[in-house]
C-alpha cells in the first residue's frame, strides 16, 4: 500500500493525496472487505472520468450505518483518487448514531438502514434551515443469516423457525422444526448461540420487519432499531456479530452479505414458499428490491419493501441503506462536496461497485429519481 501511495504522489497534489492515502490506510483494518485474498487492494471500478469533482473541496464528514461501510470505503477510495484536495471521512457506527450526528449538524450526511421516523424528521428541521431531512436510497443488499454448526455445510430455514431461534424458543440445532426443513442433513444436538446487535441498528430493524411480516405469530415484536427479544448474545456492529458467528460453534447471527463473504461464513437458504429455497446473493436480493415502491413524498424517496415475497429466486431478507441529507438548508461549505460525492455513488459506475462487492444496486427507475433529487439539493 505504501508503494501504491508513492506511485500516486504528484507534485501538484502532494498535500491532498497524502490525506487521501491516510484515509485509505485507515480503512485497511479487520473490518475492511476491499482487499483480495492476498491482501492487495481490489481494482477500482471507476475511472476518473466517471467522477465529477465540480466545486468539491475540503473535508466532508459523514457517519452511520455499518451495513454500507464496505461499499462506502470503496466509493471514498475511488472518489478521493479522482478529486484531489477533497477528504471524505465516513465513520461507520450505527444507523441510530448517524441520525443523531446528522440532527446535531456535525455531519454532511448520514447513512441509515431505515427511513427517518417522523420525530427525527421534525428534529432535522433545526439543522436544515428552511427544509428537512430526506431519505435517498443508495445501497441495497441481502441481510445474510450466517451460521457455524460443525458438520453442517448447508442449512435451510423459514421465517417462523428463524423467529423462534432468535426469540430463544428453539434452543438446539436438532430441533424437530429445523430437521423438518433439512431432510437428509445430520444435525447435532449442539446448543444454539444466537447473536444480535448490541447497539441501535437499522439491520436489526429490517430483520424485525421481515420476521414480523413473514412470521407474525412467532415474532410478536414491533420492528425497531433496538433488539427486542429475550435471550441471545450481543455484539457490536455487523463486524462484531460476524466475528462471533465465525468463532463460536453453534452460532447464528445476521449481517450484510459482504461480511459473510469476506470471512467465509456459511449462510442460510430461506424457504419462502417458492419452489426452491433462496440463497442470499446480490442477484436474489435485487429481485426482491426491484419490487420496492416509493413510500416517501416530495423529495423524500423512502421505500416500501415486500418482505413476504414468494417470487422465484427473490431473497426476502433485504435492506436498503439511505443517505440522509437536507433537501434545503445544507451547509454552504459542504454542499458542493455532498452533491458531488453522492452523484458519484448514484452513478452507473458507483452502483456497479455494489454488485461487484456483495451488495445490490438500487433499481434503475428509482435511482434516476435519486439523481434528480441530489441535483436539486440546496
PDB file of C-alpha atoms in Angstrom, residues 7-203:
ATOM      1  CA  UNK A   7       3.361   5.995  -7.136  1.00  0.00           C
ATOM      2  CA  UNK A   8       0.280   8.169  -6.861  1.00  0.00           C
ATOM      3  CA  UNK A   9       2.014  11.225  -5.495  1.00  0.00           C
ATOM      4  CA  UNK A  10       2.333  14.152  -7.844  1.00  0.00           C
ATOM      5  CA  UNK A  11       3.973  17.464  -7.089  1.00  0.00           C
ATOM      6  CA  UNK A  12       0.826  19.451  -7.851  1.00  0.00           C
ATOM      7  CA  UNK A  13      -1.335  17.454  -5.455  1.00  0.00           C
ATOM      8  CA  UNK A  14       1.102  16.216  -2.836  1.00  0.00           C
ATOM      9  CA  UNK A  15      -0.713  17.509   0.218  1.00  0.00           C
ATOM     10  CA  UNK A  16      -4.150  16.322  -0.855  1.00  0.00           C
ATOM     11  CA  UNK A  17      -3.064  12.839  -1.796  1.00  0.00           C
ATOM     12  CA  UNK A  18      -1.213  12.336   1.461  1.00  0.00           C
ATOM     13  CA  UNK A  19      -4.545  12.945   3.204  1.00  0.00           C
ATOM     14  CA  UNK A  20      -6.233  10.534   0.790  1.00  0.00           C
ATOM     15  CA  UNK A  21      -3.653   7.848   1.400  1.00  0.00           C
ATOM     16  CA  UNK A  22      -4.037   8.238   5.149  1.00  0.00           C
ATOM     17  CA  UNK A  23      -7.786   7.622   4.986  1.00  0.00           C
ATOM     18  CA  UNK A  24      -7.406   4.609   2.712  1.00  0.00           C
ATOM     19  CA  UNK A  25      -4.825   3.163   5.076  1.00  0.00           C
ATOM     20  CA  UNK A  26      -7.236   3.673   7.956  1.00  0.00           C
ATOM     21  CA  UNK A  27      -9.770   1.571   6.052  1.00  0.00           C
ATOM     22  CA  UNK A  28      -7.378  -1.393   5.838  1.00  0.00           C
ATOM     23  CA  UNK A  29      -8.281  -2.805   9.235  1.00  0.00           C
ATOM     24  CA  UNK A  30     -10.047  -6.001  10.224  1.00  0.00           C
ATOM     25  CA  UNK A  31     -13.409  -4.544   9.193  1.00  0.00           C
ATOM     26  CA  UNK A  32     -12.288  -3.831   5.613  1.00  0.00           C
ATOM     27  CA  UNK A  33     -13.523  -6.110   2.838  1.00  0.00           C
ATOM     28  CA  UNK A  34     -11.984  -4.098  -0.019  1.00  0.00           C
ATOM     29  CA  UNK A  35      -8.978  -6.417  -0.458  1.00  0.00           C
ATOM     30  CA  UNK A  36      -8.347  -9.572  -2.357  1.00  0.00           C
ATOM     31  CA  UNK A  37      -7.317 -12.759  -0.581  1.00  0.00           C
ATOM     32  CA  UNK A  38      -3.605 -11.958  -0.908  1.00  0.00           C
ATOM     33  CA  UNK A  39      -4.051  -8.597   0.812  1.00  0.00           C
ATOM     34  CA  UNK A  40      -3.770  -6.377  -2.261  1.00  0.00           C
ATOM     35  CA  UNK A  41      -6.386  -3.721  -2.957  1.00  0.00           C
ATOM     36  CA  UNK A  42      -9.250  -4.671  -5.224  1.00  0.00           C
ATOM     37  CA  UNK A  43      -9.145  -2.803  -8.519  1.00  0.00           C
ATOM     38  CA  UNK A  44     -11.255   0.326  -8.707  1.00  0.00           C
ATOM     39  CA  UNK A  45     -14.495   0.033 -10.627  1.00  0.00           C
ATOM     40  CA  UNK A  46     -14.468   3.733 -11.509  1.00  0.00           C
ATOM     41  CA  UNK A  47     -12.136   5.702 -13.728  1.00  0.00           C
ATOM     42  CA  UNK A  48     -11.507   9.373 -13.003  1.00  0.00           C
ATOM     43  CA  UNK A  49     -13.785  10.315 -15.885  1.00  0.00           C
ATOM     44  CA  UNK A  50     -16.780   8.765 -14.089  1.00  0.00           C
ATOM     45  CA  UNK A  51     -16.472  11.220 -11.197  1.00  0.00           C
ATOM     46  CA  UNK A  52     -17.304  14.911 -11.489  1.00  0.00           C
ATOM     47  CA  UNK A  53     -15.485  16.782  -8.730  1.00  0.00           C
ATOM     48  CA  UNK A  54     -17.257  20.061  -9.599  1.00  0.00           C
ATOM     49  CA  UNK A  55     -16.747  22.569  -6.763  1.00  0.00           C
ATOM     50  CA  UNK A  56     -15.990  19.893  -4.157  1.00  0.00           C
ATOM     51  CA  UNK A  57     -13.308  20.887  -1.683  1.00  0.00           C
ATOM     52  CA  UNK A  58     -12.104  20.444   1.870  1.00  0.00           C
ATOM     53  CA  UNK A  59     -13.324  17.828   4.323  1.00  0.00           C
ATOM     54  CA  UNK A  60     -16.722  16.129   4.334  1.00  0.00           C
ATOM     55  CA  UNK A  61     -17.708  14.237   7.472  1.00  0.00           C
ATOM     56  CA  UNK A  62     -20.394  11.567   7.429  1.00  0.00           C
ATOM     57  CA  UNK A  63     -21.391   8.715   9.730  1.00  0.00           C
ATOM     58  CA  UNK A  64     -23.934   6.000  10.372  1.00  0.00           C
ATOM     59  CA  UNK A  65     -24.831   2.535   9.112  1.00  0.00           C
ATOM     60  CA  UNK A  66     -22.172  -0.154   9.321  1.00  0.00           C
ATOM     61  CA  UNK A  67     -24.199  -2.119   6.753  1.00  0.00           C
ATOM     62  CA  UNK A  68     -22.915   0.116   3.980  1.00  0.00           C
ATOM     63  CA  UNK A  69     -19.383   0.528   5.343  1.00  0.00           C
ATOM     64  CA  UNK A  70     -17.709  -1.721   2.805  1.00  0.00           C
ATOM     65  CA  UNK A  71     -19.471  -0.002  -0.091  1.00  0.00           C
ATOM     66  CA  UNK A  72     -18.657   3.467   1.240  1.00  0.00           C
ATOM     67  CA  UNK A  73     -14.998   2.533   1.739  1.00  0.00           C
ATOM     68  CA  UNK A  74     -14.747   1.694  -1.956  1.00  0.00           C
ATOM     69  CA  UNK A  75     -16.657   4.802  -3.011  1.00  0.00           C
ATOM     70  CA  UNK A  76     -14.420   7.012  -0.865  1.00  0.00           C
ATOM     71  CA  UNK A  77     -11.282   5.403  -2.267  1.00  0.00           C
ATOM     72  CA  UNK A  78     -12.381   5.937  -5.872  1.00  0.00           C
ATOM     73  CA  UNK A  79     -13.703   9.442  -5.262  1.00  0.00           C
ATOM     74  CA  UNK A  80     -10.679  10.764  -3.413  1.00  0.00           C
ATOM     75  CA  UNK A  81      -8.322   9.340  -6.016  1.00  0.00           C
ATOM     76  CA  UNK A  82     -10.172  11.427  -8.638  1.00  0.00           C
ATOM     77  CA  UNK A  83     -10.795  14.609  -6.613  1.00  0.00           C
ATOM     78  CA  UNK A  84      -7.551  15.966  -5.224  1.00  0.00           C
ATOM     79  CA  UNK A  85      -7.929  18.365  -2.323  1.00  0.00           C
ATOM     80  CA  UNK A  86     -11.064  16.607  -1.027  1.00  0.00           C
ATOM     81  CA  UNK A  87     -11.283  14.370   2.037  1.00  0.00           C
ATOM     82  CA  UNK A  88     -14.389  12.278   2.713  1.00  0.00           C
ATOM     83  CA  UNK A  89     -14.423  10.651   6.131  1.00  0.00           C
ATOM     84  CA  UNK A  90     -17.265   8.192   6.834  1.00  0.00           C
ATOM     85  CA  UNK A  91     -17.440   6.931  10.412  1.00  0.00           C
ATOM     86  CA  UNK A  92     -19.057   3.509  10.495  1.00  0.00           C
ATOM     87  CA  UNK A  93     -21.062   3.318  13.722  1.00  0.00           C
ATOM     88  CA  UNK A  94     -24.778   2.551  13.502  1.00  0.00           C
ATOM     89  CA  UNK A  95     -27.851   3.991  11.851  1.00  0.00           C
ATOM     90  CA  UNK A  96     -29.050   5.420  15.165  1.00  0.00           C
ATOM     91  CA  UNK A  97     -25.761   7.189  15.857  1.00  0.00           C
ATOM     92  CA  UNK A  98     -25.650   8.515  12.299  1.00  0.00           C
ATOM     93  CA  UNK A  99     -29.095  10.111  12.605  1.00  0.00           C
ATOM     94  CA  UNK A 100     -28.140  11.684  15.946  1.00  0.00           C
ATOM     95  CA  UNK A 101     -24.996  13.151  14.384  1.00  0.00           C
ATOM     96  CA  UNK A 102     -26.980  14.445  11.398  1.00  0.00           C
ATOM     97  CA  UNK A 103     -29.587  16.125  13.580  1.00  0.00           C
ATOM     98  CA  UNK A 104     -26.808  17.684  15.648  1.00  0.00           C
ATOM     99  CA  UNK A 105     -25.385  19.195  12.479  1.00  0.00           C
ATOM    100  CA  UNK A 106     -21.966  17.558  12.829  1.00  0.00           C
ATOM    101  CA  UNK A 107     -22.034  15.597   9.533  1.00  0.00           C
ATOM    102  CA  UNK A 108     -22.859  16.457   5.929  1.00  0.00           C
ATOM    103  CA  UNK A 109     -24.927  13.310   5.519  1.00  0.00           C
ATOM    104  CA  UNK A 110     -25.787  10.187   7.486  1.00  0.00           C
ATOM    105  CA  UNK A 111     -26.169   6.559   6.480  1.00  0.00           C
ATOM    106  CA  UNK A 112     -29.236   4.747   7.812  1.00  0.00           C
ATOM    107  CA  UNK A 113     -30.670   1.292   7.134  1.00  0.00           C
ATOM    108  CA  UNK A 114     -34.178   2.562   7.785  1.00  0.00           C
ATOM    109  CA  UNK A 115     -36.005   5.704   6.765  1.00  0.00           C
ATOM    110  CA  UNK A 116     -36.260   8.641   9.141  1.00  0.00           C
ATOM    111  CA  UNK A 117     -39.079   8.406  11.661  1.00  0.00           C
ATOM    112  CA  UNK A 118     -41.447  11.423  11.944  1.00  0.00           C
ATOM    113  CA  UNK A 119     -39.817  12.656  15.158  1.00  0.00           C
ATOM    114  CA  UNK A 120     -36.367  12.534  13.521  1.00  0.00           C
ATOM    115  CA  UNK A 121     -37.700  14.475  10.524  1.00  0.00           C
ATOM    116  CA  UNK A 122     -39.095  17.108  12.867  1.00  0.00           C
ATOM    117  CA  UNK A 123     -35.777  17.288  14.714  1.00  0.00           C
ATOM    118  CA  UNK A 124     -33.895  17.685  11.423  1.00  0.00           C
ATOM    119  CA  UNK A 125     -35.678  20.965  10.701  1.00  0.00           C
ATOM    120  CA  UNK A 126     -33.462  22.605  13.331  1.00  0.00           C
ATOM    121  CA  UNK A 127     -30.335  21.990  11.224  1.00  0.00           C
ATOM    122  CA  UNK A 128     -31.903  22.003   7.737  1.00  0.00           C
ATOM    123  CA  UNK A 129     -32.740  25.706   7.567  1.00  0.00           C
ATOM    124  CA  UNK A 130     -35.967  26.068   5.623  1.00  0.00           C
ATOM    125  CA  UNK A 131     -36.037  22.343   4.844  1.00  0.00           C
ATOM    126  CA  UNK A 132     -35.852  18.905   6.446  1.00  0.00           C
ATOM    127  CA  UNK A 133     -34.027  15.608   6.352  1.00  0.00           C
ATOM    128  CA  UNK A 134     -34.882  13.307   3.448  1.00  0.00           C
ATOM    129  CA  UNK A 135     -34.024   9.700   2.558  1.00  0.00           C
ATOM    130  CA  UNK A 136     -32.073   8.831  -0.595  1.00  0.00           C
ATOM    131  CA  UNK A 137     -31.895   5.044  -1.219  1.00  0.00           C
ATOM    132  CA  UNK A 138     -28.316   4.288  -2.233  1.00  0.00           C
ATOM    133  CA  UNK A 139     -27.286   0.763  -1.186  1.00  0.00           C
ATOM    134  CA  UNK A 140     -29.338  -2.404  -1.394  1.00  0.00           C
ATOM    135  CA  UNK A 141     -28.497  -5.887  -0.331  1.00  0.00           C
ATOM    136  CA  UNK A 142     -29.367  -9.069   1.493  1.00  0.00           C
ATOM    137  CA  UNK A 143     -29.193  -9.494   5.239  1.00  0.00           C
ATOM    138  CA  UNK A 144     -27.412 -12.819   5.378  1.00  0.00           C
ATOM    139  CA  UNK A 145     -28.182 -15.244   8.189  1.00  0.00           C
ATOM    140  CA  UNK A 146     -24.770 -16.680   8.961  1.00  0.00           C
ATOM    141  CA  UNK A 147     -24.309 -19.933  10.849  1.00  0.00           C
ATOM    142  CA  UNK A 148     -21.484 -22.036  12.251  1.00  0.00           C
ATOM    143  CA  UNK A 149     -22.537 -25.593  13.085  1.00  0.00           C
ATOM    144  CA  UNK A 150     -19.819 -28.244  12.994  1.00  0.00           C
ATOM    145  CA  UNK A 151     -20.506 -30.819  10.296  1.00  0.00           C
ATOM    146  CA  UNK A 152     -23.294 -28.800   8.646  1.00  0.00           C
ATOM    147  CA  UNK A 153     -22.457 -27.136   5.351  1.00  0.00           C
ATOM    148  CA  UNK A 154     -25.950 -26.393   4.037  1.00  0.00           C
ATOM    149  CA  UNK A 155     -28.941 -25.204   6.040  1.00  0.00           C
ATOM    150  CA  UNK A 156     -32.463 -24.133   5.117  1.00  0.00           C
ATOM    151  CA  UNK A 157     -34.733 -22.213   7.489  1.00  0.00           C
ATOM    152  CA  UNK A 158     -38.043 -20.402   7.127  1.00  0.00           C
ATOM    153  CA  UNK A 159     -39.426 -17.287   8.804  1.00  0.00           C
ATOM    154  CA  UNK A 160     -41.237 -18.992  11.742  1.00  0.00           C
ATOM    155  CA  UNK A 161     -38.185 -21.118  12.545  1.00  0.00           C
ATOM    156  CA  UNK A 162     -35.841 -18.134  12.361  1.00  0.00           C
ATOM    157  CA  UNK A 163     -38.202 -16.189  14.614  1.00  0.00           C
ATOM    158  CA  UNK A 164     -38.240 -18.966  17.200  1.00  0.00           C
ATOM    159  CA  UNK A 165     -34.447 -19.272  17.072  1.00  0.00           C
ATOM    160  CA  UNK A 166     -33.945 -15.567  17.637  1.00  0.00           C
ATOM    161  CA  UNK A 167     -36.623 -15.300  20.334  1.00  0.00           C
ATOM    162  CA  UNK A 168     -34.980 -18.154  22.273  1.00  0.00           C
ATOM    163  CA  UNK A 169     -37.766 -20.725  21.822  1.00  0.00           C
ATOM    164  CA  UNK A 170     -35.731 -23.134  19.677  1.00  0.00           C
ATOM    165  CA  UNK A 171     -32.591 -23.961  21.632  1.00  0.00           C
ATOM    166  CA  UNK A 172     -30.920 -26.956  19.920  1.00  0.00           C
ATOM    167  CA  UNK A 173     -29.806 -27.480  16.334  1.00  0.00           C
ATOM    168  CA  UNK A 174     -31.536 -30.860  16.141  1.00  0.00           C
ATOM    169  CA  UNK A 175     -34.920 -29.361  16.986  1.00  0.00           C
ATOM    170  CA  UNK A 176     -37.742 -31.015  15.027  1.00  0.00           C
ATOM    171  CA  UNK A 177     -38.653 -27.757  13.284  1.00  0.00           C
ATOM    172  CA  UNK A 178     -35.125 -27.453  11.860  1.00  0.00           C
ATOM    173  CA  UNK A 179     -34.918 -31.149  10.982  1.00  0.00           C
ATOM    174  CA  UNK A 180     -38.183 -30.946   9.035  1.00  0.00           C
ATOM    175  CA  UNK A 181     -36.718 -28.210   6.805  1.00  0.00           C
ATOM    176  CA  UNK A 182     -33.474 -30.123   6.268  1.00  0.00           C
ATOM    177  CA  UNK A 183     -34.219 -33.744   5.315  1.00  0.00           C
ATOM    178  CA  UNK A 184     -31.081 -35.804   4.877  1.00  0.00           C
ATOM    179  CA  UNK A 185     -28.930 -33.393   6.897  1.00  0.00           C
ATOM    180  CA  UNK A 186     -27.384 -34.717  10.100  1.00  0.00           C
ATOM    181  CA  UNK A 187     -27.981 -32.037  12.713  1.00  0.00           C
ATOM    182  CA  UNK A 188     -26.129 -32.143  16.049  1.00  0.00           C
ATOM    183  CA  UNK A 189     -27.700 -31.509  19.445  1.00  0.00           C
ATOM    184  CA  UNK A 190     -25.400 -28.509  19.859  1.00  0.00           C
ATOM    185  CA  UNK A 191     -26.921 -25.579  21.726  1.00  0.00           C
ATOM    186  CA  UNK A 192     -27.882 -22.654  19.526  1.00  0.00           C
ATOM    187  CA  UNK A 193     -25.881 -19.492  20.209  1.00  0.00           C
ATOM    188  CA  UNK A 194     -27.868 -16.636  18.657  1.00  0.00           C
ATOM    189  CA  UNK A 195     -26.071 -13.314  18.236  1.00  0.00           C
ATOM    190  CA  UNK A 196     -27.684  -9.908  17.702  1.00  0.00           C
ATOM    191  CA  UNK A 197     -26.541  -6.291  17.552  1.00  0.00           C
ATOM    192  CA  UNK A 198     -25.848  -4.564  20.861  1.00  0.00           C
ATOM    193  CA  UNK A 199     -26.498  -1.025  19.614  1.00  0.00           C
ATOM    194  CA  UNK A 200     -29.416   0.568  17.761  1.00  0.00           C
ATOM    195  CA  UNK A 201     -29.204  -0.815  14.240  1.00  0.00           C
ATOM    196  CA  UNK A 202     -31.128  -0.467  11.019  1.00  0.00           C
ATOM    197  CA  UNK A 203     -30.071  -4.015  10.156  1.00  0.00           C
TER     198      UNK A 203
END
